[in-house]
C-alpha positions as a printed Julia matrix, in Angstrom:
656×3 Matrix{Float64}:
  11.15    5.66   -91.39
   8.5     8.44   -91.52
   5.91    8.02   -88.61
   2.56    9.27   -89.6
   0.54   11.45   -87.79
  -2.52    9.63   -85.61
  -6.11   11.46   -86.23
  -7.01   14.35   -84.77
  -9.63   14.77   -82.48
 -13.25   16.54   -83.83
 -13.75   20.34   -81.99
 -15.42   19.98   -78.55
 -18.93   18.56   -78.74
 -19.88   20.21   -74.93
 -20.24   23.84   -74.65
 -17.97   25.16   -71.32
 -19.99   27.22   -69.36
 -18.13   30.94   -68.66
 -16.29   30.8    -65.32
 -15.97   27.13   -64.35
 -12.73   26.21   -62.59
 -10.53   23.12   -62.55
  -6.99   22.19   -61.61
  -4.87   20.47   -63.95
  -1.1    18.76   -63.45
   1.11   18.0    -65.68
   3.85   15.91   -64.54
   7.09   15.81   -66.23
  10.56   13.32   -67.08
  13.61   15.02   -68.7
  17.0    13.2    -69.54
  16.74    9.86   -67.81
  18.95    8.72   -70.14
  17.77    5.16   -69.41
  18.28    5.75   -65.89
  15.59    2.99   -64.95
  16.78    1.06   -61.7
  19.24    3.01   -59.42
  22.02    1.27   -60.47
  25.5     2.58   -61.43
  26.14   -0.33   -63.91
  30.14    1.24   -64.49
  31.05    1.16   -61.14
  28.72   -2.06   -60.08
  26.81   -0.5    -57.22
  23.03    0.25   -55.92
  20.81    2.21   -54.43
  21.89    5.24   -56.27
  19.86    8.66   -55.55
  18.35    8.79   -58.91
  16.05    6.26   -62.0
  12.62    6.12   -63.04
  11.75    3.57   -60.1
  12.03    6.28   -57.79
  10.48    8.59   -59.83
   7.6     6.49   -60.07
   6.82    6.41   -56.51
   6.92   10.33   -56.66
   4.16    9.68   -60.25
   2.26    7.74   -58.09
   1.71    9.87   -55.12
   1.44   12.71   -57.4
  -1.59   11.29   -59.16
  -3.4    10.55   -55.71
  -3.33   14.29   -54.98
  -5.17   15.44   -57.67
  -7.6    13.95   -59.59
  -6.96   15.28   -63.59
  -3.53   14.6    -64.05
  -0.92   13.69   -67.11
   2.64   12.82   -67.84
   4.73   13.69   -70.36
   8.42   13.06   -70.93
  10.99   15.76   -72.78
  13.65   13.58   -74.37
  16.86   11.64   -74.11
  15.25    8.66   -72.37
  16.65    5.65   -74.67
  19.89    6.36   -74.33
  23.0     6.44   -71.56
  22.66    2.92   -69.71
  24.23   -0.18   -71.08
  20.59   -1.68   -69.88
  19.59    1.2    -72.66
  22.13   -0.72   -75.16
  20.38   -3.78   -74.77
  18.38   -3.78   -77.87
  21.56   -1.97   -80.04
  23.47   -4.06   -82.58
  22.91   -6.75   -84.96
  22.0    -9.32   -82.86
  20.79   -7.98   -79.58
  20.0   -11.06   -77.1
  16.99   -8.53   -75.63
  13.71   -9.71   -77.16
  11.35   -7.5    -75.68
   9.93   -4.25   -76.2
  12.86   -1.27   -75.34
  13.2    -1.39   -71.47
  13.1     2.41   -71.43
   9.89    2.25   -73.84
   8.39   -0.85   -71.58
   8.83    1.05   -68.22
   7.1     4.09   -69.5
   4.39    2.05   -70.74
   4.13    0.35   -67.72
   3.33    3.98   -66.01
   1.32    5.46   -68.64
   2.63    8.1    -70.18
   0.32   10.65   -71.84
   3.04   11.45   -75.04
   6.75   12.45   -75.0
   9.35   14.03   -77.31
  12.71   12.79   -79.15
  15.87   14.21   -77.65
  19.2    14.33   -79.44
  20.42   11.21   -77.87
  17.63    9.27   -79.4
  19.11    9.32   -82.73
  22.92    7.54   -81.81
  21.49    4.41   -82.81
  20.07    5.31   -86.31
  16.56    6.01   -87.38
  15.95    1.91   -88.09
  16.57    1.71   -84.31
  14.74    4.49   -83.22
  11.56    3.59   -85.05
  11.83    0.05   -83.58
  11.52    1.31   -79.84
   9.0     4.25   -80.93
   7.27    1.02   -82.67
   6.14   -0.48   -79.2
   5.19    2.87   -77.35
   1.45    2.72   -75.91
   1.59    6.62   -75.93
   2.0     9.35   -78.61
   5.38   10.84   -79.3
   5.61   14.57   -81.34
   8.28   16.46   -82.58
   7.66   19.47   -84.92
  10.83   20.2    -86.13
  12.28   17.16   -87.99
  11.71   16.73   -91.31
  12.39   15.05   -94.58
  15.69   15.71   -96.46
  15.82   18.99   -97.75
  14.31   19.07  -101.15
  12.01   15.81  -100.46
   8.66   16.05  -102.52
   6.57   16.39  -100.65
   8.0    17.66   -97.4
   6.86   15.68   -94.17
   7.24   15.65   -90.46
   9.34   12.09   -89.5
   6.93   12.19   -86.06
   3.47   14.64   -85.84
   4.3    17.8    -85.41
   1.83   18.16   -82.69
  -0.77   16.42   -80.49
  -4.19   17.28   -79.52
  -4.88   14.76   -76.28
  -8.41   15.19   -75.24
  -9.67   14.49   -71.8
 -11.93   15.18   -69.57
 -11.65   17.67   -66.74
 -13.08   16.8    -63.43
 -14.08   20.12   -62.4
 -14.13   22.05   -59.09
 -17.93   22.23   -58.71
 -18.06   18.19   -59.36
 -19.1    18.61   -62.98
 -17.44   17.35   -65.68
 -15.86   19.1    -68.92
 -13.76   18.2    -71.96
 -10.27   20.0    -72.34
  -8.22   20.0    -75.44
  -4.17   20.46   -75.08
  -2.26   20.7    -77.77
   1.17   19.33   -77.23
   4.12   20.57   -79.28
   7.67   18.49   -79.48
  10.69   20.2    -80.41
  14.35   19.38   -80.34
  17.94   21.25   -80.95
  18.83   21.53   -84.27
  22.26   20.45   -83.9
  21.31   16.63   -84.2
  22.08   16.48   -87.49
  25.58   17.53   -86.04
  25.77   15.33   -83.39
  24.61   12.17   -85.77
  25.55   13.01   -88.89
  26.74    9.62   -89.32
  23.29    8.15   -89.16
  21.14   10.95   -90.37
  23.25   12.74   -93.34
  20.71   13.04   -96.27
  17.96   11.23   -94.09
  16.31   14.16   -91.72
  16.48   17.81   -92.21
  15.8    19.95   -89.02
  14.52   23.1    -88.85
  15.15   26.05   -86.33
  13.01   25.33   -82.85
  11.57   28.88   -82.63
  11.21   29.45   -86.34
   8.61   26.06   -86.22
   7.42   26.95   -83.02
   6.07   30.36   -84.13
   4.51   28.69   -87.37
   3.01   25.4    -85.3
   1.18   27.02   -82.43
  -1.32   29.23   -84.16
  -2.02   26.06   -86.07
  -2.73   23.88   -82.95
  -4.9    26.89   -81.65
  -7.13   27.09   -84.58
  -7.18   23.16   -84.35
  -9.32   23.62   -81.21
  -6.14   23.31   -78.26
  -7.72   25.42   -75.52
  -3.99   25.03   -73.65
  -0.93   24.51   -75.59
   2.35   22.87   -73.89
   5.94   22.94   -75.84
   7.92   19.68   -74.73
  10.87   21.81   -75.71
  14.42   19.07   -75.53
  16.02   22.57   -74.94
  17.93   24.12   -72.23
  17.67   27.62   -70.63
  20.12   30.74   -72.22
  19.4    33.94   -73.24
  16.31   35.36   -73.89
  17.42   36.73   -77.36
  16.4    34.62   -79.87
  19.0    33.28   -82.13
  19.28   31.24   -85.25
  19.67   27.37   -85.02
  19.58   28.1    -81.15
  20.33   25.23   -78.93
  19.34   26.19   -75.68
  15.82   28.2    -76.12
  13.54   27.47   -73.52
  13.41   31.32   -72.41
  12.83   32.68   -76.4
  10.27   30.09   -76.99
   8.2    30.25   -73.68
   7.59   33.91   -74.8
   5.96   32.75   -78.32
   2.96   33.98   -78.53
   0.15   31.32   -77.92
   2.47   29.44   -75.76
   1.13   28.63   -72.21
   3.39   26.85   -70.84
   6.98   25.0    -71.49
   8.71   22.0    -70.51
  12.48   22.48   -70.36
  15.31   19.65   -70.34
  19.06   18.77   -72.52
  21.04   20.35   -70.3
  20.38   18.37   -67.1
  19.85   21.49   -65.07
  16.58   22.09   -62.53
  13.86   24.56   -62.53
  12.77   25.88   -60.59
  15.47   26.14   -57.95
  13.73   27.66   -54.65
  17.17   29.48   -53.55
  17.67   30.65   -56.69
  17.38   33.92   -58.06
  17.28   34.88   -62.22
  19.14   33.56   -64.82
  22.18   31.86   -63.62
  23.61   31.68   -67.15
  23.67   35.41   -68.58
  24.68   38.77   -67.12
  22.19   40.47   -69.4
  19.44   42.52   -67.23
  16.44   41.7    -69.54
  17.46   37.84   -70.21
  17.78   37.56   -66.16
  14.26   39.35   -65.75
  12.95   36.48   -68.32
  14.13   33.77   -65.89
  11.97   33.76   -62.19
  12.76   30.8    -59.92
  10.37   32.44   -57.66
   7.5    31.99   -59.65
   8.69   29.2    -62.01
   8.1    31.04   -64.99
  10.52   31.3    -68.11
   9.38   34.52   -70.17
   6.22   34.79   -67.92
   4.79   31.1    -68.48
   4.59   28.56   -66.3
   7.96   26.73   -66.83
  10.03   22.93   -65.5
  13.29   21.23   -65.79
  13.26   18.03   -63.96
  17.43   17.42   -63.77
  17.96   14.04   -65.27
  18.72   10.47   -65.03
  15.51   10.47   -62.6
  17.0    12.98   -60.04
  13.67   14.68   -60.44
  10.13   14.67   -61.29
   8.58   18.04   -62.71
   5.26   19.47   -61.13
   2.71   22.22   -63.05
  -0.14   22.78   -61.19
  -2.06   24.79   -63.48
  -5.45   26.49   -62.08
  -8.3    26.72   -65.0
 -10.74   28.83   -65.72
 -14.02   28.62   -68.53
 -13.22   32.04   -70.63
 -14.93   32.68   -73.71
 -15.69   28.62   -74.25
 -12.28   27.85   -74.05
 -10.38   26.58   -70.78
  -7.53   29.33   -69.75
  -4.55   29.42   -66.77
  -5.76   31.46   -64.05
  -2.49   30.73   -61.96
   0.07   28.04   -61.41
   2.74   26.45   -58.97
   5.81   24.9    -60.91
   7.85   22.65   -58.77
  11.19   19.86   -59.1
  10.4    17.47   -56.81
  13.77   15.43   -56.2
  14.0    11.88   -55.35
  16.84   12.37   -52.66
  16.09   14.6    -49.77
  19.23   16.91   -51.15
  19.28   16.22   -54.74
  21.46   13.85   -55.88
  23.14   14.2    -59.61
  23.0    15.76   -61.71
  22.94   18.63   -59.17
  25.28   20.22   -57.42
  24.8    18.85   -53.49
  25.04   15.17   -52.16
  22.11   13.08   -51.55
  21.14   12.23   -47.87
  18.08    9.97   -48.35
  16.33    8.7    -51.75
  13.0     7.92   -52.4
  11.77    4.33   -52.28
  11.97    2.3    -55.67
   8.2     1.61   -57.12
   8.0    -2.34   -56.52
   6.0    -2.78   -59.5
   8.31   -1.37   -62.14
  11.48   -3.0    -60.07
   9.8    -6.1    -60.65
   8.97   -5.41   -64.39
  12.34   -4.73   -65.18
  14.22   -7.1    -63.15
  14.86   -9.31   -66.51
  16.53   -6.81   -68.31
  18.29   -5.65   -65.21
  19.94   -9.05   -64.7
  20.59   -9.5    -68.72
  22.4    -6.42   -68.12
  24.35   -7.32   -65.48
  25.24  -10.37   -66.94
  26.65   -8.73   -70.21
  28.57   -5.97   -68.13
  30.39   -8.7    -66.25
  31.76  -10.37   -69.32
  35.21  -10.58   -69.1
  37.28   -8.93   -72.46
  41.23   -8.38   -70.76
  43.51   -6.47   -68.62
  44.52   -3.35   -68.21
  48.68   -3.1    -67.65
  48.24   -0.27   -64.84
  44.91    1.72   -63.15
  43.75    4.24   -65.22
  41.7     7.34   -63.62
  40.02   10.59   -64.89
  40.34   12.22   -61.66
  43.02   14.42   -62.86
  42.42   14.28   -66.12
  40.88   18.24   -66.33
  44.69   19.31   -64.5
  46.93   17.75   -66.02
  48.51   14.82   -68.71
  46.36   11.7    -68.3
  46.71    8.07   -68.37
  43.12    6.91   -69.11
  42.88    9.63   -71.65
  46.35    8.27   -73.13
  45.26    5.18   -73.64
  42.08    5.43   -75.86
  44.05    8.11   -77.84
  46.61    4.39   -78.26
  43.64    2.24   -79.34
  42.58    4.81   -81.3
  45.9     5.0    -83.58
  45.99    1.63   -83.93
  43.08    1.22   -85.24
  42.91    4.53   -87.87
  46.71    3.28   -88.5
  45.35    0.02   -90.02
  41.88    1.68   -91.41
  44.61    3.94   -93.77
  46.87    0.97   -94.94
  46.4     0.89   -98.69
  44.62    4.27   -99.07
  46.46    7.61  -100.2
  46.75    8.5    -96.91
  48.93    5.81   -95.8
  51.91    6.91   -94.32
  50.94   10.11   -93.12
  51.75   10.76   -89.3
  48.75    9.46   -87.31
  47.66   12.03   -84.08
  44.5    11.28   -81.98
  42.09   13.34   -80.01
  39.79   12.22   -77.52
  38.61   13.44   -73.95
  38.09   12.14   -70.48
  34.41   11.78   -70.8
  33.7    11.93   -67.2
  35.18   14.82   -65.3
  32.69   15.06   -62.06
  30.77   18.44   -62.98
  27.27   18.09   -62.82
  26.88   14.62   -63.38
  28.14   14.7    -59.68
  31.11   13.43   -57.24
  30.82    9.94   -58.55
  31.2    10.92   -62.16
  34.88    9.61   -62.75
  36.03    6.32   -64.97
  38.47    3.99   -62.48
  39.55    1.06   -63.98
  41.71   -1.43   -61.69
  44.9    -2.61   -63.21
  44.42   -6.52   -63.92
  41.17   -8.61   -65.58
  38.6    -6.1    -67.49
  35.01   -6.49   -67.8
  32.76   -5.36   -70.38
  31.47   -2.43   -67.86
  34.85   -1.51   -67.22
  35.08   -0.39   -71.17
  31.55    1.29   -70.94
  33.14    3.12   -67.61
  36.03    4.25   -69.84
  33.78    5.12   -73.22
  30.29    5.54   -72.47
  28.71    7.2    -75.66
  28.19    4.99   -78.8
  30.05    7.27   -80.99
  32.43    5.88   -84.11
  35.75    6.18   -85.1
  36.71    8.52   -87.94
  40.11    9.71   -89.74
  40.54   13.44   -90.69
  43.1    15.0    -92.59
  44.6    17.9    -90.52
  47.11   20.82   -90.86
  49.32   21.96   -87.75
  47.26   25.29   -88.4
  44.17   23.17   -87.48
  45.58   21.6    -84.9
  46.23   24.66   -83.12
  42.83   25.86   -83.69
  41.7    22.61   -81.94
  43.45   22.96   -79.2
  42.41   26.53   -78.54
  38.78   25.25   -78.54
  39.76   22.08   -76.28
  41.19   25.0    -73.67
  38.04   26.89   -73.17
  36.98   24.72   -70.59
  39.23   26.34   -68.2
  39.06   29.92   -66.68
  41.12   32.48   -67.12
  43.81   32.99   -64.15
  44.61   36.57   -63.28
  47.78   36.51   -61.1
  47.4    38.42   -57.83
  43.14   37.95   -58.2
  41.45   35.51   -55.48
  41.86   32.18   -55.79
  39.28   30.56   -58.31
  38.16   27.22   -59.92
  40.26   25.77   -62.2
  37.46   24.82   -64.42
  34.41   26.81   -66.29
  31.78   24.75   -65.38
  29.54   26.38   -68.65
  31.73   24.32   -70.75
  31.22   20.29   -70.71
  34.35   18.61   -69.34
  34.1    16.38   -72.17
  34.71   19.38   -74.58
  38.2    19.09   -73.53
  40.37   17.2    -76.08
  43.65   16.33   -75.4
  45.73   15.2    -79.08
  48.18   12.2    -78.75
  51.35   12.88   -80.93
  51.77   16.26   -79.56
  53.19   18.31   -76.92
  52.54   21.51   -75.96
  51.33   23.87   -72.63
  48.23   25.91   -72.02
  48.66   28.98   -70.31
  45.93   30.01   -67.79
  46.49   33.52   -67.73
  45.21   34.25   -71.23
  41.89   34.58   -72.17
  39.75   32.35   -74.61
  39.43   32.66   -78.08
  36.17   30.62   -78.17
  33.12   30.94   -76.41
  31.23   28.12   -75.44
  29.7    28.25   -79.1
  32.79   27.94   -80.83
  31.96   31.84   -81.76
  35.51   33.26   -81.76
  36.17   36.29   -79.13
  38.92   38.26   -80.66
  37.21   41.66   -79.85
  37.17   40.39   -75.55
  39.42   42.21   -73.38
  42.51   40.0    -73.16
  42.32   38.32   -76.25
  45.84   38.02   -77.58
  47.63   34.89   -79.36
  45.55   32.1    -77.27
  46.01   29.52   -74.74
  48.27   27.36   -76.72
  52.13   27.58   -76.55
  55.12   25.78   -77.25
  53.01   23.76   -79.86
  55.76   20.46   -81.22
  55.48   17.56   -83.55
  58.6    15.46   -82.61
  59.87   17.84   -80.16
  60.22   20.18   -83.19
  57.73   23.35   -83.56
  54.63   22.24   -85.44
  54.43   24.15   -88.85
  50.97   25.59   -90.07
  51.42   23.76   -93.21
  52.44   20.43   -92.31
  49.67   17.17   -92.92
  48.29   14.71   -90.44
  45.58   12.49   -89.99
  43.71   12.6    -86.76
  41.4    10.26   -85.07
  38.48   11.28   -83.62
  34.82   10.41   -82.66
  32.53   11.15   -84.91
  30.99   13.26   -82.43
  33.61   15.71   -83.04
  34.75   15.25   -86.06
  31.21   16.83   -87.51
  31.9    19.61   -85.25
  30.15   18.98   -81.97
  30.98   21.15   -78.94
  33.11   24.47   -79.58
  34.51   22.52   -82.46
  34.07   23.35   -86.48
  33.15   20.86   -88.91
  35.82   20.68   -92.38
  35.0    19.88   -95.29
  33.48   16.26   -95.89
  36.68   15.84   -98.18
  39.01   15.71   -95.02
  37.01   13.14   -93.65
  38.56    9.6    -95.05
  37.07    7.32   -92.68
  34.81    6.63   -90.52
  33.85    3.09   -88.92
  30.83    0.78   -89.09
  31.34   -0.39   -85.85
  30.94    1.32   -82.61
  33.97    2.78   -80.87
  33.38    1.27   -78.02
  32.92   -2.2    -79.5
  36.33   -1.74   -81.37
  38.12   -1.0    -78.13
  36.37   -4.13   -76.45
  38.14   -6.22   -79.66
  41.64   -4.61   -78.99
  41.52   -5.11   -74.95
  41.25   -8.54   -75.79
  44.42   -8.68   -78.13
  46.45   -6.15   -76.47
  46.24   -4.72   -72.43
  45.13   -1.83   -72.2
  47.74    0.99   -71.88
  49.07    4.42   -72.06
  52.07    4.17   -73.86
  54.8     6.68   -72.86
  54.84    8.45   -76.14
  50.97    9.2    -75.54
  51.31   10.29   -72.41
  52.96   13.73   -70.67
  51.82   15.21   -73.88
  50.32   18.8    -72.38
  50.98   20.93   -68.89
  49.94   24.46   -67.81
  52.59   27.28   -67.82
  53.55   28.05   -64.74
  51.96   30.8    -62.87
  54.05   31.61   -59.78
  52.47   32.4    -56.86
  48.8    31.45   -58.5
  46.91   28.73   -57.55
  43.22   26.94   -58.98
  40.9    24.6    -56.94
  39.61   21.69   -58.76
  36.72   19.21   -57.51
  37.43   15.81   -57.87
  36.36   12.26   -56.78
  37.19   10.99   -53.67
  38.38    7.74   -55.1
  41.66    9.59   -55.68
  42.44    9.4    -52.1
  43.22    5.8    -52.62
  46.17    6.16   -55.66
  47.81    9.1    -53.45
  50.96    8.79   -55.63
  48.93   10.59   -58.76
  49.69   13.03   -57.01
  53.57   13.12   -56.89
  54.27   14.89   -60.15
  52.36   18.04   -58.59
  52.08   20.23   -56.48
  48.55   19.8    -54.68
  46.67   20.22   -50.99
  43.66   18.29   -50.25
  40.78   20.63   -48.7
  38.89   18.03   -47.98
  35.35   17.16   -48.85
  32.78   20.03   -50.47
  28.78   19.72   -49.54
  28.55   17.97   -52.84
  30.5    15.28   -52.22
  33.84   16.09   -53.95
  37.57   16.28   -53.0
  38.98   19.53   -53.22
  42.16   20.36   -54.32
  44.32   23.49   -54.34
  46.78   23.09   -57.32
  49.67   25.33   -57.37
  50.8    26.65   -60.93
């Protein structure tokens, strides 16, 4: 579905007189990830420190301060919820308009962007929800299938709003901004299920550097990027996914909403770029003065932790309106933000009573389908430890999913080839905070118990694998850890740059990762043979059958589709290894086998991987606090609780 462009405005029809002034804010969501009500729909609680009803009561207060005001949102708002899933599959009980597209509505939104996330449904779906938005949504960088005649944007590529400035000395003038949407590349990656030979996308700074001169000479006196992107280095690189600092410095560019990777700016306490070492990209990166690249600049967290301020001061130059100065600001809905940040919330922000209202239908719809019952689980299963060691929740999708590629395979070629599986603990704490950790009770399941233990709507798909790939895998899976250096101060176990659900653990396998060796991936998947320290990799003592696993020898692995078109540090093979992949949602086919079989970790799944002992060494790891209360997970190591961090976590010493 190709949405067309709306008409443009004419040029402005009042001259500006030189040297007028007027102050301008532009309010900003990121990442709510259907985050609506605070409510943790996994774990069955409320009054959580985050959601768009909080945020709106921060909207609305921000509106009565000023009096020309607009909001915009960056991305990744239909998805993460299962009150977001409501209007997914092929008979969705939801009637209505998207909640996520209803609340915004409902607060009036002056135009938004597409984030990755928005495409897990399909394109069908997506253009259903866009279908009922009151407000325009741009993206400049997705476009028809390579080759398409003749080549055309799937949403505008930009947006000229035009308003009308109430202006310092009580006079009234027209402004012009032109609004540019942009989003990472790797979609097509991340979704290649649904958007293979459908969308092409094109680098964000490449189109951002051929866009903006066009939306100047349109007649924007201000242009704003609603950039889905993340802040990295300030070197621009192709295909990047994380830009925000290379595309604030395009030329024409005044200023930049930031999101995707759930982190805030500004941060008053903090000082330059937190995620490079390089003097220059640091420079490009001022908390300070909430500028990326020298332009005003906001990240708003996600799941409504935050709401992001520009105050931009204007000025009449040359019959166009031009920023004189700014403020950028993150104002959080919890006096200490709550997650996706790294301290625990003390007090929240009230819920806006109109929205609550508005979307108490879907809310209770929700609830309803979350407490369906679907089966038992034969023991809990936790992710608590699931970043330190062999684990049971982990084990037991890695069961389901062998089943289920075992029977996909019966009649093919590929029947009777030994069946692996890969799959990760999804939630691992980090910065999705101390309550980010599946527990499922042993006894009856409900339908938000499986969402706890699989929350993304990926699908099921079988790959064809040698042990030489395997290895490889692995090696990527282990970069999520840092590097150990006996005798050095004690560190974290974890490197918190790299997702926690980037760590795959394969079923059908055993083998050890030893700390004390360095990477051979970066975050990228970009190999680091040339580091200091780089030797033969993490992996050792690699078996199939208790028998070392040769480079040659054939396997077919299930996976998420996620992964298997090379999402994370991970490569994608060729589309010939790929022999299946499901129609259904992975999720929904582990619903269908909880009710046949309990849910499980069978003992050949499980004690499948351990660290090599480092003598003497030891690694702190931040966990959930619910793992005080299964205090026997913690017999088959050796462990001391140092009690509770300002965030909220339980922190453990682990000896190796």
């Amino acid at each position: 579905m190709i949405l067309e462009p709306p008409p443009q405005p004419d040029d402005h029809e009042v001259a500006l007189p030189e040297g007028v002034t007027a102050q301008l804010r532009l309010l900003e969501t990121t990442d709510l990830h259907a985050h609506l009500l605070p409510y943790d729909y996994h774990s069955d609680n409320g009054d959580q420190p985050w959601g768009l009803a909080r945020v709106a009561t921060l909207i609305r207060a921000a509106r009565a301060q000023v009096r020309n005001v607009m909001l915009f949102d960056n991305g990744d708002a239909l998805q993460g919820t299962p009150m977001g899933d409501l209007t997914t599959g092929p008979a969705p009980e939801w009637r209505g308009p998207n909640p996520v597209i209803a609340a915004m509505n409902r607060l009036n939104y002056d135009a938004a962007t597409l984030g990755n996330h928005e495409f897990n449904f399909g394109l069908n779906w997506l253009g259903r929800a866009l279908g009922d938005a009151t407000f325009p949504v741009t993206c400049a960088n997705i476009m028809t299938p390579e080759g398409a005649t003749p080549a055309r944007s799937y949403l505008p590529q930009y947006l000229l709003l035009r308003r009308t400035l109430a202006c310092d000395d009580g006079a009234e003038y027209p402004l012009t901004l032109g609004v540019i949407g942009l989003v990472p590349p790797q979609i097509t990656t991340w979704d290649h299920a649904h958007l293979a030979g459908q969308l092409h996308v094109q680098d964000m700074i490449q189109t951002a550097r051929r866009i903006v001169p066009q939306v100047r000479a349109a007649g924007a006196d201000i242009v704003l990027l609603l950039a889905h992107s993340g802040i990295d280095g300030a070197h621009a690189i192709p295909m990047m996914e994380n830009a925000a600092v290379p595309l604030a410095a395009i030329e024409g560019v005044d200023a930049i909403m930031a999101g995707h990777s759930h982190d805030i700016f500004p941060q008053p306490e903090a000082t330059g770029n937190t995620h490079s070492q390089d003097t220059m990209e640091a420079a490009a990166v001022d908390h300070a003065r909430g500028v990326l690249s020298g332009k005003p600049a906001v990240m708003a967290g996600a799941w409504g932790s935050h709401l992001g301020v520009l105050d931009l001061s204007l000025e009449a130059r040359g019959g166009r309106w031009r920023i004189s100065g700014h403020t950028a600001e993150a104002r959080p809905v919890a006096s200490v933000p709550g997650p996706p940040a790294t301290r625990a919330p003390v007090l929240s922000i009230s819920c806006d009573a109109d929205l609550s209202r508005a979307l108490g239908p879907a809310h209770r719809l929700t609830l309803r389908h979350m407490h369906r019952p679907i089966g038992q689980a034969r023991a809990r299963l936790h992710s608590y430890l699931a970043m330190a060691r062999a684990d049971a929740s982990v084990a037991a999708v890695n069961a389901v999913q062998t089943r289920l590629l075992a029977r996909a395979l019966q009649g093919t070629a590929h029947e009777g080839l030994p069946i692996l599986s890969a799959t990760a603990a999804f939630k691992t704490g980090g910065r999705g905070g101390p309550n980010n950790f599946t527990d499922l009770p042993e006894g009856p399941l409900s339908l938000r118990h499986a969402a706890d233990l699989y929350p993304f709507p990926n699908h099921l798909c079988g790959m064809i694998l040698t042990g030489a790939d395997l290895r490889d895998w692995l090696e990527r899976a282990a970069i999520c850890f840092a590097t150990v250096r006996p005798g050095a101060p004690e560190a974290m176990l974890r490197d918190y740059s790299v997702p926690g659900h980037d760590f795959d653990v394969i079923s059908g396998l055993t083998y050890r990762i030893d700390l004390s060796a360095a990477p051979r991936y970066d975050r990228h998947g970009a190999a680091l043979d040339a580091a200091p320290g780089v030797g033969a990799g993490r992996i050792q003592d690699l078996c199939y059958n208790g028998l070392p696993l040769a480079a040659d020898a054939r396997f077919a692995l299930a996976t998420n589709s996620y992964r298997a078109f090379g999402a994370g540090a991970f490569t994608r093979p060729d589309d010939a290894r790929i022999v299946h992949v499901s129609d259904t949602a992975l999720r929904d086919d582990l619903v269908a086998e909880i009710a046949h079989t309990p849910l499980a970790a069978p003992a050949e799944h499980t004690a499948n991987w351990r660290f090599v002992p480092l003598p003497g060494s030891s690694v702190l790891l931040d966990t959930g606090k619910g793992l005080r209360t299964d205090p026997s997970a913690l017999d088959d190591m050796t462990a001391d609780d140092l009690g509770l961090t300002p965030a909220g976590f339980q922190r453990l010493r682990i000896w190796l």
